[in-house]
Amino acid sequence: MSDSPPDDDRPLDPRQLSAYFALSEVGSLLQHEVERHLRAEGGLSTVQFQLLASLDASDGRLTMTQLADGVVYSRSGLTYQVGLLEKAGLVTRGPSPDDERSTLVSITDEGRALVERILPGHIRVVRGRLFEPLSDEDLDRLGDIMTRVRDHMRARPPRSAAPRRRRGPAD
Amino acid sequence: MSDSPPDDDRPLDPRQLSAYFALSEVGSLLQHEVERHLRAEGGLSTVQFQLLASLDASDGRLTMTQLADGVVYSRSGLTYQVGLLEKAGLVTRGPSPDDERSTLVSITDEGRALVERILPGHIRVVRGRLFEPLSDEDLDRLGDIMTRVRDHMRARPPRSAAPRRRRGPAD
DNA sequence: CTATTTTGCTTCGAATTTGAAGCATGAGGC
DNA sequence: GCCTCATGCTTCAAATTCGAAGCAAAATAG
């Protein structure tokens, strides 16, 4: 870490490129297939399922902010989606006892039941599409890599633009 | 095909779960940051950039179907986006000489110039957010794994629903 | 204690996305 | 050559998305 090499402005080498493209593609494909399955199976979008799953995994109640933080999503979009879930009777919204501003979202029994019902099929999709061609060792490695990347991305909030404005930009 | 092991209906074990969640999260986070950057830098959405990059990488002209196949996208959405790109002067649309039905999309010089202008920053984002915490070995492994998964997903077109409806569902 | 700033959420309008339906051309069967 | 089906793309209406603006409660400053 003595002096940063000019690594930053070099093009990606072929290995990086191919890894990046493959990752993007897998992400998109997986997302689409999961979407399709959830829609067909339980009439839910991916986000809605993630929200219910988050609630189910935690203590059953989270604030809007906690939910939005887990799922990568805009605040207003979250309001909309939680509204739909509430209308469907899968969650309820109420004020937080601690903080009058916060809305506490709680999963209903019906919501839990739906998650339980959809989960097996969801898992089957993920297993069949994602994990099938991977060995145990691949799996460990993938988990390790992705966890590290995620922590890295979560650690540093994204600079909106101009990551290093040392020299005047040609803009 | 003698008797399928009950592997299929087991829940994902913790390693699989954590790998799956981390992968999803990284995918979402990366997509959002790329989106933000491209929008700020060149006024393009991710899809538009991918379309231009696809055209740039190939011979400069592709049919709508070829484009949609590369990017994971709906046909109608593609029509809309290509329409925007055309309006912006970055691509042109014309009939295919071979097939009267096909629309051939060509990138303009302006389009190429825009790609050239945005690419370095895009690469900087990807490098900084995705590759920074990875060693060379990680990189190779990641590329290998993702390539294999992608090929696997591309090979078998997704079953719309009901992968194995052997026993009457409790629906 | 009051003024200011911050935080949490919702509402709003504009842009995007999607699947279904529509239209025209190409390919096959007869 | 016709008739039927498949293919390539666009149009359409409805749903979803986002950021900006708005509003109320809480934290902070003085």
mmCIF file of C-alpha atoms (C1' of nucleotides) in Angstrom:
data_model
loop_
_atom_site.group_PDB
_atom_site.id
_atom_site.type_symbol
_atom_site.label_atom_id
_atom_site.label_comp_id
_atom_site.label_asym_id
_atom_site.label_seq_id
_atom_site.Cartn_x
_atom_site.Cartn_y
_atom_site.Cartn_z
ATOM 1 C CA MET A 1 0.000 0.000 0.000
ATOM 2 C CA SER A 2 2.973 2.317 -0.360
ATOM 3 C CA ASP A 3 2.065 3.891 -3.682
ATOM 4 C CA SER A 4 -0.998 3.036 -5.660
ATOM 5 C CA PRO A 5 -0.100 1.639 -9.079
ATOM 6 C CA PRO A 6 -1.838 3.021 -12.165
ATOM 7 C CA ASP A 7 -3.957 -0.086 -12.009
ATOM 8 C CA ASP A 8 -7.023 2.052 -11.857
ATOM 9 C CA ASP A 9 -7.189 3.217 -15.418
ATOM 10 C CA ARG A 10 -6.141 0.069 -17.192
ATOM 11 C CA PRO A 11 -8.737 -1.855 -19.121
ATOM 12 C CA LEU A 12 -9.920 -5.058 -17.576
ATOM 13 C CA ASP A 13 -7.871 -7.995 -18.695
ATOM 14 C CA PRO A 14 -9.635 -10.838 -20.472
ATOM 15 C CA ARG A 15 -10.065 -12.916 -17.349
ATOM 16 C CA GLN A 16 -11.709 -10.071 -15.527
ATOM 17 C CA LEU A 17 -13.904 -9.286 -18.477
ATOM 18 C CA SER A 18 -15.102 -12.806 -18.860
ATOM 19 C CA ALA A 19 -15.714 -13.167 -15.131
ATOM 20 C CA TYR A 20 -17.659 -9.922 -15.083
ATOM 21 C CA PHE A 21 -19.794 -10.788 -18.077
ATOM 22 C CA ALA A 22 -20.516 -14.274 -16.858
ATOM 23 C CA LEU A 23 -21.446 -12.965 -13.442
ATOM 24 C CA SER A 24 -23.799 -10.365 -14.886
ATOM 25 C CA GLU A 25 -25.391 -12.893 -17.139
ATOM 26 C CA VAL A 26 -25.873 -15.453 -14.416
ATOM 27 C CA GLY A 27 -27.344 -12.785 -12.193
ATOM 28 C CA SER A 28 -29.855 -11.724 -14.825
ATOM 29 C CA LEU A 29 -30.796 -15.204 -15.874
ATOM 30 C CA LEU A 30 -31.228 -16.404 -12.332
ATOM 31 C CA GLN A 31 -33.286 -13.395 -11.430
ATOM 32 C CA HIS A 32 -35.605 -13.926 -14.365
ATOM 33 C CA GLU A 33 -36.142 -17.569 -13.671
ATOM 34 C CA VAL A 34 -36.767 -16.993 -10.013
ATOM 35 C CA GLU A 35 -39.192 -14.236 -10.918
ATOM 36 C CA ARG A 36 -41.071 -16.468 -13.280
ATOM 37 C CA HIS A 37 -41.282 -19.285 -10.801
ATOM 38 C CA LEU A 38 -42.435 -17.166 -7.887
ATOM 39 C CA ARG A 39 -45.051 -15.497 -10.019
ATOM 40 C CA ALA A 40 -46.411 -18.797 -11.229
ATOM 41 C CA GLU A 41 -46.257 -20.519 -7.906
ATOM 42 C CA GLY A 42 -47.410 -17.909 -5.437
ATOM 43 C CA GLY A 43 -48.300 -14.792 -7.366
ATOM 44 C CA LEU A 44 -45.399 -12.934 -5.825
ATOM 45 C CA SER A 45 -42.643 -10.850 -7.309
ATOM 46 C CA THR A 46 -39.070 -11.501 -6.268
ATOM 47 C CA VAL A 47 -39.025 -8.434 -4.075
ATOM 48 C CA GLN A 48 -42.208 -9.429 -2.335
ATOM 49 C CA PHE A 49 -40.822 -12.870 -1.678
ATOM 50 C CA GLN A 50 -37.580 -11.437 -0.370
ATOM 51 C CA LEU A 51 -39.508 -9.151 1.930
ATOM 52 C CA LEU A 52 -41.590 -11.982 3.320
ATOM 53 C CA ALA A 53 -38.536 -14.184 3.650
ATOM 54 C CA SER A 54 -36.662 -11.431 5.487
ATOM 55 C CA LEU A 55 -39.534 -11.024 7.898
ATOM 56 C CA ASP A 56 -39.843 -14.760 8.351
ATOM 57 C CA ALA A 57 -36.132 -15.133 8.993
ATOM 58 C CA SER A 58 -36.013 -12.360 11.562
ATOM 59 C CA ASP A 59 -38.434 -12.090 14.418
ATOM 60 C CA GLY A 60 -41.398 -11.445 12.152
ATOM 61 C CA ARG A 61 -41.314 -7.670 12.416
ATOM 62 C CA LEU A 62 -38.982 -5.113 10.884
ATOM 63 C CA THR A 63 -39.109 -1.420 10.128
ATOM 64 C CA MET A 64 -39.317 -0.186 6.573
ATOM 65 C CA THR A 65 -35.715 0.951 6.711
ATOM 66 C CA GLN A 66 -34.485 -2.413 7.920
ATOM 67 C CA LEU A 67 -36.415 -4.070 5.139
ATOM 68 C CA ALA A 68 -35.127 -1.724 2.469
ATOM 69 C CA ASP A 69 -31.617 -2.214 3.738
ATOM 70 C CA GLY A 70 -31.830 -5.972 3.376
ATOM 71 C CA VAL A 71 -33.372 -5.926 -0.045
ATOM 72 C CA VAL A 72 -31.634 -3.548 -2.411
ATOM 73 C CA TYR A 73 -34.528 -1.286 -3.192
ATOM 74 C CA SER A 74 -35.738 2.268 -3.256
ATOM 75 C CA ARG A 75 -37.750 3.545 -0.307
ATOM 76 C CA SER A 76 -40.734 4.544 -2.370
ATOM 77 C CA GLY A 77 -40.773 1.227 -4.165
ATOM 78 C CA LEU A 78 -40.755 -0.478 -0.809
ATOM 79 C CA THR A 79 -43.771 1.517 0.329
ATOM 80 C CA TYR A 80 -45.574 0.396 -2.794
ATOM 81 C CA GLN A 81 -44.677 -3.266 -2.443
ATOM 82 C CA VAL A 82 -45.463 -3.449 1.253
ATOM 83 C CA GLY A 83 -48.774 -1.817 0.417
ATOM 84 C CA LEU A 84 -49.505 -4.654 -1.966
ATOM 85 C CA LEU A 85 -48.490 -7.253 0.578
ATOM 86 C CA GLU A 86 -50.711 -5.632 3.171
ATOM 87 C CA LYS A 87 -53.633 -5.554 0.777
ATOM 88 C CA ALA A 88 -53.065 -9.256 0.191
ATOM 89 C CA GLY A 89 -53.134 -9.904 3.925
ATOM 90 C CA LEU A 90 -49.569 -11.188 4.089
ATOM 91 C CA VAL A 91 -48.208 -8.442 6.327
ATOM 92 C CA THR A 92 -49.571 -5.724 8.578
ATOM 93 C CA ARG A 93 -48.236 -2.263 9.211
ATOM 94 C CA GLY A 94 -48.265 -0.475 12.502
ATOM 95 C CA PRO A 95 -46.448 2.278 14.360
ATOM 96 C CA SER A 96 -43.303 1.453 16.250
ATOM 97 C CA PRO A 97 -43.484 1.771 20.034
ATOM 98 C CA ASP A 98 -39.933 3.121 20.154
ATOM 99 C CA ASP A 99 -40.031 5.577 17.333
ATOM 100 C CA GLU A 100 -43.210 7.260 16.316
ATOM 101 C CA ARG A 101 -41.891 7.846 12.791
ATOM 102 C CA SER A 102 -41.097 4.246 12.060
ATOM 103 C CA THR A 103 -43.519 1.857 10.495
ATOM 104 C CA LEU A 104 -43.229 -1.649 11.830
ATOM 105 C CA VAL A 105 -44.037 -4.317 9.292
ATOM 106 C CA SER A 106 -45.165 -7.681 10.639
ATOM 107 C CA ILE A 107 -45.686 -10.897 8.758
ATOM 108 C CA THR A 108 -49.052 -12.569 9.250
ATOM 109 C CA ASP A 109 -49.685 -16.282 9.693
ATOM 110 C CA GLU A 110 -50.944 -16.270 6.165
ATOM 111 C CA GLY A 111 -47.699 -14.706 5.045
ATOM 112 C CA ARG A 112 -45.667 -17.342 6.832
ATOM 113 C CA ALA A 113 -47.804 -20.066 5.350
ATOM 114 C CA LEU A 114 -47.226 -18.692 1.872
ATOM 115 C CA VAL A 115 -43.475 -18.600 2.375
ATOM 116 C CA GLU A 116 -43.524 -22.179 3.607
ATOM 117 C CA ARG A 117 -45.531 -23.212 0.593
ATOM 118 C CA ILE A 118 -43.336 -21.505 -1.992
ATOM 119 C CA LEU A 119 -39.944 -22.097 -0.482
ATOM 120 C CA PRO A 120 -39.441 -25.720 -1.578
ATOM 121 C CA GLY A 121 -40.072 -24.902 -5.214
ATOM 122 C CA HIS A 122 -37.902 -21.849 -4.995
ATOM 123 C CA ILE A 123 -35.100 -23.934 -3.593
ATOM 124 C CA ARG A 124 -35.594 -26.468 -6.325
ATOM 125 C CA VAL A 125 -35.168 -23.776 -8.933
ATOM 126 C CA VAL A 126 -32.046 -22.372 -7.323
ATOM 127 C CA ARG A 127 -30.540 -25.785 -6.880
ATOM 128 C CA GLY A 128 -31.334 -26.893 -10.388
ATOM 129 C CA ARG A 129 -30.242 -23.748 -12.150
ATOM 130 C CA LEU A 130 -27.393 -22.485 -10.032
ATOM 131 C CA PHE A 131 -25.845 -25.262 -7.982
ATOM 132 C CA GLU A 132 -26.225 -28.236 -10.262
ATOM 133 C CA PRO A 133 -23.008 -27.765 -12.207
ATOM 134 C CA LEU A 134 -20.973 -26.941 -9.104
ATOM 135 C CA SER A 135 -18.881 -29.216 -6.928
ATOM 136 C CA ASP A 136 -18.721 -28.877 -3.171
ATOM 137 C CA GLU A 137 -15.426 -27.132 -3.486
ATOM 138 C CA ASP A 138 -16.825 -24.713 -6.051
ATOM 139 C CA LEU A 139 -19.649 -23.976 -3.699
ATOM 140 C CA ASP A 140 -17.395 -23.137 -0.798
ATOM 141 C CA ARG A 141 -15.239 -20.986 -2.963
ATOM 142 C CA LEU A 142 -18.162 -19.162 -4.458
ATOM 143 C CA GLY A 143 -19.680 -18.474 -1.071
ATOM 144 C CA ASP A 144 -16.406 -17.214 0.245
ATOM 145 C CA ILE A 145 -15.778 -14.943 -2.708
ATOM 146 C CA MET A 146 -19.265 -13.513 -2.796
ATOM 147 C CA THR A 147 -19.308 -12.886 0.917
ATOM 148 C CA ARG A 148 -16.072 -10.994 0.693
ATOM 149 C CA VAL A 149 -17.277 -8.923 -2.239
ATOM 150 C CA ARG A 150 -20.548 -8.166 -0.543
ATOM 151 C CA ASP A 151 -18.828 -7.004 2.618
ATOM 152 C CA HIS A 152 -16.558 -4.860 0.525
ATOM 153 C CA MET A 153 -19.470 -3.302 -1.311
ATOM 154 C CA ARG A 154 -21.457 -2.765 1.844
ATOM 155 C CA ALA A 155 -18.512 -1.285 3.674
ATOM 156 C CA ARG A 156 -17.954 1.646 1.414
ATOM 157 C CA PRO A 157 -21.096 3.527 0.471
ATOM 158 C CA PRO A 158 -20.962 4.171 -3.228
ATOM 159 C CA ARG A 159 -19.449 7.414 -4.367
ATOM 160 C CA SER A 160 -22.050 9.044 -6.538
ATOM 161 C CA ALA A 161 -19.447 9.913 -9.077
ATOM 162 C CA ALA A 162 -15.884 11.123 -9.413
ATOM 163 C CA PRO A 163 -14.172 8.593 -7.158
ATOM 164 C CA ARG A 164 -10.912 10.485 -7.139
ATOM 165 C CA ARG A 165 -11.118 14.069 -8.161
ATOM 166 C CA ARG A 166 -7.453 14.860 -7.795
ATOM 167 C CA ARG A 167 -6.776 16.303 -11.180
ATOM 168 C CA GLY A 168 -9.266 18.466 -12.990
ATOM 169 C CA PRO A 169 -11.518 16.251 -15.083
ATOM 170 C CA ALA A 170 -11.797 16.836 -18.808
ATOM 171 C CA ASP A 171 -15.498 17.352 -18.459
ATOM 172 C CA MET B 1 -33.485 -42.496 -14.098
ATOM 173 C CA SER B 2 -34.032 -45.539 -11.895
ATOM 174 C CA ASP B 3 -35.045 -43.664 -8.776
ATOM 175 C CA SER B 4 -34.223 -40.036 -8.270
ATOM 176 C CA PRO B 5 -32.686 -39.376 -4.869
ATOM 177 C CA PRO B 6 -34.662 -37.089 -2.591
ATOM 178 C CA ASP B 7 -31.905 -34.575 -3.063
ATOM 179 C CA ASP B 8 -34.325 -32.438 -4.934
ATOM 180 C CA ASP B 9 -36.646 -31.624 -2.118
ATOM 181 C CA ARG B 10 -34.153 -31.084 0.638
ATOM 182 C CA PRO B 11 -33.656 -27.578 1.910
ATOM 183 C CA LEU B 12 -30.479 -25.857 0.896
ATOM 184 C CA ASP B 13 -27.726 -26.410 3.402
ATOM 185 C CA PRO B 14 -26.209 -23.364 5.079
ATOM 186 C CA ARG B 15 -23.299 -23.103 2.678
ATOM 187 C CA GLN B 16 -25.612 -23.076 -0.288
ATOM 188 C CA LEU B 17 -27.894 -20.589 1.363
ATOM 189 C CA SER B 18 -25.142 -18.200 2.186
ATOM 190 C CA ALA B 19 -23.627 -18.499 -1.276
ATOM 191 C CA TYR B 20 -27.009 -17.883 -2.871
ATOM 192 C CA PHE B 21 -27.812 -14.869 -0.729
ATOM 193 C CA ALA B 22 -24.396 -13.342 -1.171
ATOM 194 C CA LEU B 23 -24.565 -13.840 -4.916
ATOM 195 C CA SER B 24 -27.992 -12.238 -5.139
ATOM 196 C CA GLU B 25 -26.914 -9.343 -3.021
ATOM 197 C CA VAL B 26 -23.734 -8.744 -4.975
ATOM 198 C CA GLY B 27 -25.698 -8.906 -8.190
ATOM 199 C CA SER B 28 -28.197 -6.320 -7.008
ATOM 200 C CA LEU B 29 -25.646 -4.005 -5.490
ATOM 201 C CA LEU B 30 -23.403 -4.127 -8.519
ATOM 202 C CA GLN B 31 -26.293 -3.538 -10.853
ATOM 203 C CA HIS B 32 -27.405 -0.496 -8.894
ATOM 204 C CA GLU B 33 -23.998 1.052 -8.756
ATOM 205 C CA VAL B 34 -23.363 0.468 -12.420
ATOM 206 C CA GLU B 35 -26.749 1.949 -13.179
ATOM 207 C CA ARG B 36 -26.007 5.016 -11.153
ATOM 208 C CA HIS B 37 -22.638 5.500 -12.736
ATOM 209 C CA LEU B 38 -23.787 5.076 -16.304
ATOM 210 C CA ARG B 39 -26.672 7.432 -15.749
ATOM 211 C CA ALA B 40 -24.432 10.097 -14.282
ATOM 212 C CA GLU B 41 -21.671 9.668 -16.783
ATOM 213 C CA GLY B 42 -23.425 9.196 -20.081
ATOM 214 C CA GLY B 43 -27.144 9.445 -19.499
ATOM 215 C CA LEU B 44 -27.573 5.783 -20.334
ATOM 216 C CA SER B 45 -29.335 2.984 -18.545
ATOM 217 C CA THR B 46 -27.551 -0.297 -18.021
ATOM 218 C CA VAL B 47 -29.545 -1.951 -20.763
ATOM 219 C CA GLN B 48 -28.768 0.793 -23.220
ATOM 220 C CA PHE B 49 -25.099 0.520 -22.427
ATOM 221 C CA GLN B 50 -25.187 -3.230 -22.808
ATOM 222 C CA LEU B 51 -26.904 -2.870 -26.142
ATOM 223 C CA LEU B 52 -24.333 -0.418 -27.407
ATOM 224 C CA ALA B 53 -21.509 -2.539 -26.038
ATOM 225 C CA SER B 54 -22.930 -5.633 -27.722
ATOM 226 C CA LEU B 55 -23.118 -3.815 -31.020
ATOM 227 C CA ASP B 56 -19.650 -2.420 -30.578
ATOM 228 C CA ALA B 57 -18.223 -5.811 -29.733
ATOM 229 C CA SER B 58 -19.813 -7.541 -32.696
ATOM 230 C CA ASP B 59 -19.644 -6.223 -36.202
ATOM 231 C CA GLY B 60 -21.699 -3.154 -35.401
ATOM 232 C CA ARG B 61 -24.999 -4.561 -36.583
ATOM 233 C CA LEU B 62 -27.325 -7.119 -35.032
ATOM 234 C CA THR B 63 -30.968 -8.031 -35.351
ATOM 235 C CA MET B 64 -33.385 -7.293 -32.546
ATOM 236 C CA THR B 65 -33.539 -10.954 -31.666
ATOM 237 C CA GLN B 66 -29.786 -11.267 -31.446
ATOM 238 C CA LEU B 67 -29.680 -8.235 -29.225
ATOM 239 C CA ALA B 68 -32.440 -9.466 -26.956
ATOM 240 C CA ASP B 69 -30.733 -12.800 -26.706
ATOM 241 C CA GLY B 70 -27.497 -11.252 -25.511
ATOM 242 C CA VAL B 71 -29.086 -8.969 -23.003
ATOM 243 C CA VAL B 72 -31.669 -10.743 -20.886
ATOM 244 C CA TYR B 73 -34.660 -8.671 -21.790
ATOM 245 C CA SER B 74 -38.198 -8.722 -23.078
ATOM 246 C CA ARG B 75 -38.782 -8.117 -26.759
ATOM 247 C CA SER B 76 -41.096 -5.190 -26.254
ATOM 248 C CA GLY B 77 -38.727 -3.559 -23.806
ATOM 249 C CA LEU B 78 -36.010 -3.912 -26.378
ATOM 250 C CA THR B 79 -38.112 -2.168 -28.992
ATOM 251 C CA TYR B 80 -38.626 0.677 -26.564
ATOM 252 C CA GLN B 81 -34.966 1.001 -25.628
ATOM 253 C CA VAL B 82 -33.696 0.773 -29.166
ATOM 254 C CA GLY B 83 -36.232 3.434 -30.017
ATOM 255 C CA LEU B 84 -34.667 5.700 -27.432
ATOM 256 C CA LEU B 85 -31.181 4.959 -28.682
ATOM 257 C CA GLU B 86 -32.258 5.722 -32.205
ATOM 258 C CA LYS B 87 -33.836 8.971 -31.141
ATOM 259 C CA ALA B 88 -30.562 9.846 -29.452
ATOM 260 C CA GLY B 89 -28.671 9.131 -32.669
ATOM 261 C CA LEU B 90 -26.627 6.311 -31.200
ATOM 262 C CA VAL B 91 -28.022 3.555 -33.428
ATOM 263 C CA THR B 92 -30.009 3.277 -36.635
ATOM 264 C CA ARG B 93 -32.624 0.743 -37.602
ATOM 265 C CA GLY B 94 -33.109 -0.717 -41.019
ATOM 266 C CA PRO B 95 -34.558 -3.751 -42.714
ATOM 267 C CA SER B 96 -32.443 -6.838 -43.078
ATOM 268 C CA PRO B 97 -31.473 -7.795 -46.619
ATOM 269 C CA ASP B 98 -31.869 -11.481 -45.825
ATOM 270 C CA ASP B 99 -35.122 -11.463 -43.955
ATOM 271 C CA GLU B 100 -37.733 -8.846 -44.619
ATOM 272 C CA ARG B 101 -39.165 -9.266 -41.115
ATOM 273 C CA SER B 102 -35.936 -8.627 -39.263
ATOM 274 C CA THR B 103 -34.840 -5.233 -38.095
ATOM 275 C CA LEU B 104 -31.126 -4.698 -38.289
ATOM 276 C CA VAL B 105 -29.765 -2.384 -35.624
ATOM 277 C CA SER B 106 -26.488 -0.614 -36.369
ATOM 278 C CA ILE B 107 -24.364 1.441 -34.045
ATOM 279 C CA THR B 108 -23.441 4.908 -35.286
ATOM 280 C CA ASP B 109 -20.075 6.599 -34.940
ATOM 281 C CA GLU B 110 -21.623 8.689 -32.231
ATOM 282 C CA GLY B 111 -22.672 5.517 -30.468
ATOM 283 C CA ARG B 112 -19.196 4.079 -30.646
ATOM 284 C CA ALA B 113 -17.740 7.315 -29.392
ATOM 285 C CA LEU B 114 -20.074 7.284 -26.421
ATOM 286 C CA VAL B 115 -19.108 3.738 -25.528
ATOM 287 C CA GLU B 116 -15.445 4.666 -25.727
ATOM 288 C CA ARG B 117 -16.049 7.628 -23.502
ATOM 289 C CA ILE B 118 -17.998 5.780 -20.817
ATOM 290 C CA LEU B 119 -16.109 2.517 -20.788
ATOM 291 C CA PRO B 120 -13.121 3.594 -18.691
ATOM 292 C CA GLY B 121 -15.286 4.854 -15.858
ATOM 293 C CA HIS B 122 -17.455 1.796 -16.065
ATOM 294 C CA ILE B 123 -14.412 -0.381 -15.771
ATOM 295 C CA ARG B 124 -13.201 1.649 -12.835
ATOM 296 C CA VAL B 125 -16.478 1.039 -11.042
ATOM 297 C CA VAL B 126 -16.431 -2.671 -11.722
ATOM 298 C CA ARG B 127 -12.842 -2.988 -10.685
ATOM 299 C CA GLY B 128 -13.270 -0.961 -7.547
ATOM 300 C CA ARG B 129 -16.478 -2.567 -6.378
ATOM 301 C CA LEU B 130 -16.173 -6.124 -7.598
ATOM 302 C CA PHE B 131 -12.578 -7.096 -8.147
ATOM 303 C CA GLU B 132 -10.789 -5.135 -5.473
ATOM 304 C CA PRO B 133 -11.147 -7.687 -2.694
ATOM 305 C CA LEU B 134 -10.281 -10.614 -4.957
ATOM 306 C CA SER B 135 -6.938 -12.298 -5.544
ATOM 307 C CA ASP B 136 -5.864 -13.542 -8.945
ATOM 308 C CA GLU B 137 -6.774 -17.021 -7.928
ATOM 309 C CA ASP B 138 -10.213 -15.926 -6.776
ATOM 310 C CA LEU B 139 -10.696 -14.247 -10.087
ATOM 311 C CA ASP B 140 -9.877 -17.329 -12.097
ATOM 312 C CA ARG B 141 -12.076 -19.449 -9.959
ATOM 313 C CA LEU B 142 -14.959 -17.030 -10.140
ATOM 314 C CA GLY B 143 -14.727 -16.782 -13.897
ATOM 315 C CA ASP B 144 -14.608 -20.522 -14.238
ATOM 316 C CA ILE B 145 -17.569 -21.095 -11.963
ATOM 317 C CA MET B 146 -19.723 -18.409 -13.516
ATOM 318 C CA THR B 147 -18.966 -19.563 -17.017
ATOM 319 C CA ARG B 148 -19.986 -23.068 -16.143
ATOM 320 C CA VAL B 149 -23.200 -21.923 -14.494
ATOM 321 C CA ARG B 150 -24.061 -19.680 -17.393
ATOM 322 C CA ASP B 151 -23.570 -22.456 -19.906
ATOM 323 C CA HIS B 152 -25.697 -24.691 -17.780
ATOM 324 C CA MET B 153 -28.479 -22.122 -17.583
ATOM 325 C CA ARG B 154 -28.316 -21.323 -21.254
ATOM 326 C CA ALA B 155 -28.335 -24.971 -22.244
ATOM 327 C CA ARG B 156 -31.655 -25.879 -20.767
ATOM 328 C CA PRO B 157 -34.469 -23.441 -21.492
ATOM 329 C CA PRO B 158 -36.380 -22.808 -18.304
ATOM 330 C CA ARG B 159 -39.408 -24.892 -17.584
ATOM 331 C CA SER B 160 -42.255 -22.466 -17.229
ATOM 332 C CA ALA B 161 -43.619 -24.175 -14.169
ATOM 333 C CA ALA B 162 -44.332 -27.522 -12.552
ATOM 334 C CA PRO B 163 -40.978 -29.242 -13.068
ATOM 335 C CA ARG B 164 -42.223 -32.575 -11.797
ATOM 336 C CA ARG B 165 -45.888 -32.929 -11.188
ATOM 337 C CA ARG B 166 -45.880 -36.580 -10.214
ATOM 338 C CA ARG B 167 -48.015 -36.562 -7.142
ATOM 339 C CA GLY B 168 -51.106 -34.437 -6.812
ATOM 340 C CA PRO B 169 -50.152 -31.144 -5.217
ATOM 341 C CA ALA B 170 -51.909 -30.012 -2.075
ATOM 342 C CA ASP B 171 -53.197 -27.011 -3.924
ATOM 343 C "C1'" DC C 1 -37.017 25.190 26.080
ATOM 344 C "C1'" DT C 2 -37.098 26.619 21.036
ATOM 345 C "C1'" DA C 3 -34.865 26.457 16.467
ATOM 346 C "C1'" DT C 4 -32.545 23.702 13.254
ATOM 347 C "C1'" DT C 5 -31.254 19.602 11.245
ATOM 348 C "C1'" DT C 6 -31.827 14.839 10.588
ATOM 349 C "C1'" DT C 7 -34.447 10.723 9.970
ATOM 350 C "C1'" DG C 8 -38.401 7.658 8.392
ATOM 351 C "C1'" DC C 9 -41.835 7.171 5.534
ATOM 352 C "C1'" DT C 10 -45.314 8.371 1.933
ATOM 353 C "C1'" DT C 11 -47.139 10.764 -2.149
ATOM 354 C "C1'" DC C 12 -46.451 12.309 -6.690
ATOM 355 C "C1'" DG C 13 -45.323 12.368 -11.661
ATOM 356 C "C1'" DA C 14 -42.540 10.584 -15.214
ATOM 357 C "C1'" DA C 15 -40.134 6.810 -17.195
ATOM 358 C "C1'" DT C 16 -39.641 1.997 -17.811
ATOM 359 C "C1'" DT C 17 -41.074 -2.870 -18.051
ATOM 360 C "C1'" DT C 18 -43.832 -6.599 -19.189
ATOM 361 C "C1'" DG C 19 -47.071 -9.995 -21.404
ATOM 362 C "C1'" DA C 20 -50.743 -10.218 -24.594
ATOM 363 C "C1'" DA C 21 -52.484 -9.038 -28.838
ATOM 364 C "C1'" DG C 22 -51.684 -7.507 -33.565
ATOM 365 C "C1'" DC C 23 -49.341 -7.446 -38.096
ATOM 366 C "C1'" DA C 24 -46.495 -8.823 -41.687
ATOM 367 C "C1'" DT C 25 -43.162 -11.975 -43.720
ATOM 368 C "C1'" DG C 26 -41.159 -16.664 -44.259
ATOM 369 C "C1'" DA C 27 -41.534 -21.781 -44.362
ATOM 370 C "C1'" DG C 28 -43.951 -26.169 -45.077
ATOM 371 C "C1'" DG C 29 -47.577 -29.160 -46.492
ATOM 372 C "C1'" DC C 30 -50.757 -30.304 -50.065
ATOM 373 C "C1'" DG D 1 -50.020 -21.858 -56.271
ATOM 374 C "C1'" DC D 2 -52.930 -21.668 -51.582
ATOM 375 C "C1'" DC D 3 -53.453 -22.656 -46.590
ATOM 376 C "C1'" DT D 4 -51.540 -23.093 -42.110
ATOM 377 C "C1'" DC D 5 -48.170 -22.469 -38.882
ATOM 378 C "C1'" DA D 6 -43.923 -20.290 -37.160
ATOM 379 C "C1'" DT D 7 -41.072 -16.195 -36.625
ATOM 380 C "C1'" DG D 8 -39.724 -11.148 -35.898
ATOM 381 C "C1'" DC D 9 -41.068 -7.166 -34.412
ATOM 382 C "C1'" DT D 10 -44.222 -3.484 -32.696
ATOM 383 C "C1'" DT D 11 -48.225 -1.545 -30.274
ATOM 384 C "C1'" DC D 12 -50.988 -1.439 -26.276
ATOM 385 C "C1'" DA D 13 -52.658 -1.201 -21.470
ATOM 386 C "C1'" DA D 14 -51.434 -2.099 -16.918
ATOM 387 C "C1'" DA D 15 -48.079 -2.603 -13.354
ATOM 388 C "C1'" DT D 16 -43.816 -1.298 -11.380
ATOM 389 C "C1'" DT D 17 -39.866 1.611 -10.747
ATOM 390 C "C1'" DC D 18 -37.362 5.632 -9.301
ATOM 391 C "C1'" DG D 19 -36.137 10.329 -7.524
ATOM 392 C "C1'" DA D 20 -37.859 14.561 -5.854
ATOM 393 C "C1'" DA D 21 -40.826 16.789 -2.898
ATOM 394 C "C1'" DG D 22 -43.629 16.746 1.231
ATOM 395 C "C1'" DC D 23 -44.723 15.745 6.067
ATOM 396 C "C1'" DA D 24 -44.219 14.425 10.790
ATOM 397 C "C1'" DA D 25 -41.364 12.921 14.636
ATOM 398 C "C1'" DA D 26 -36.842 12.888 16.865
ATOM 399 C "C1'" DA D 27 -32.256 14.390 17.793
ATOM 400 C "C1'" DT D 28 -29.128 18.202 18.320
ATOM 401 C "C1'" DA D 29 -27.694 22.879 19.259
ATOM 402 C "C1'" DG D 30 -27.907 27.084 21.577
#
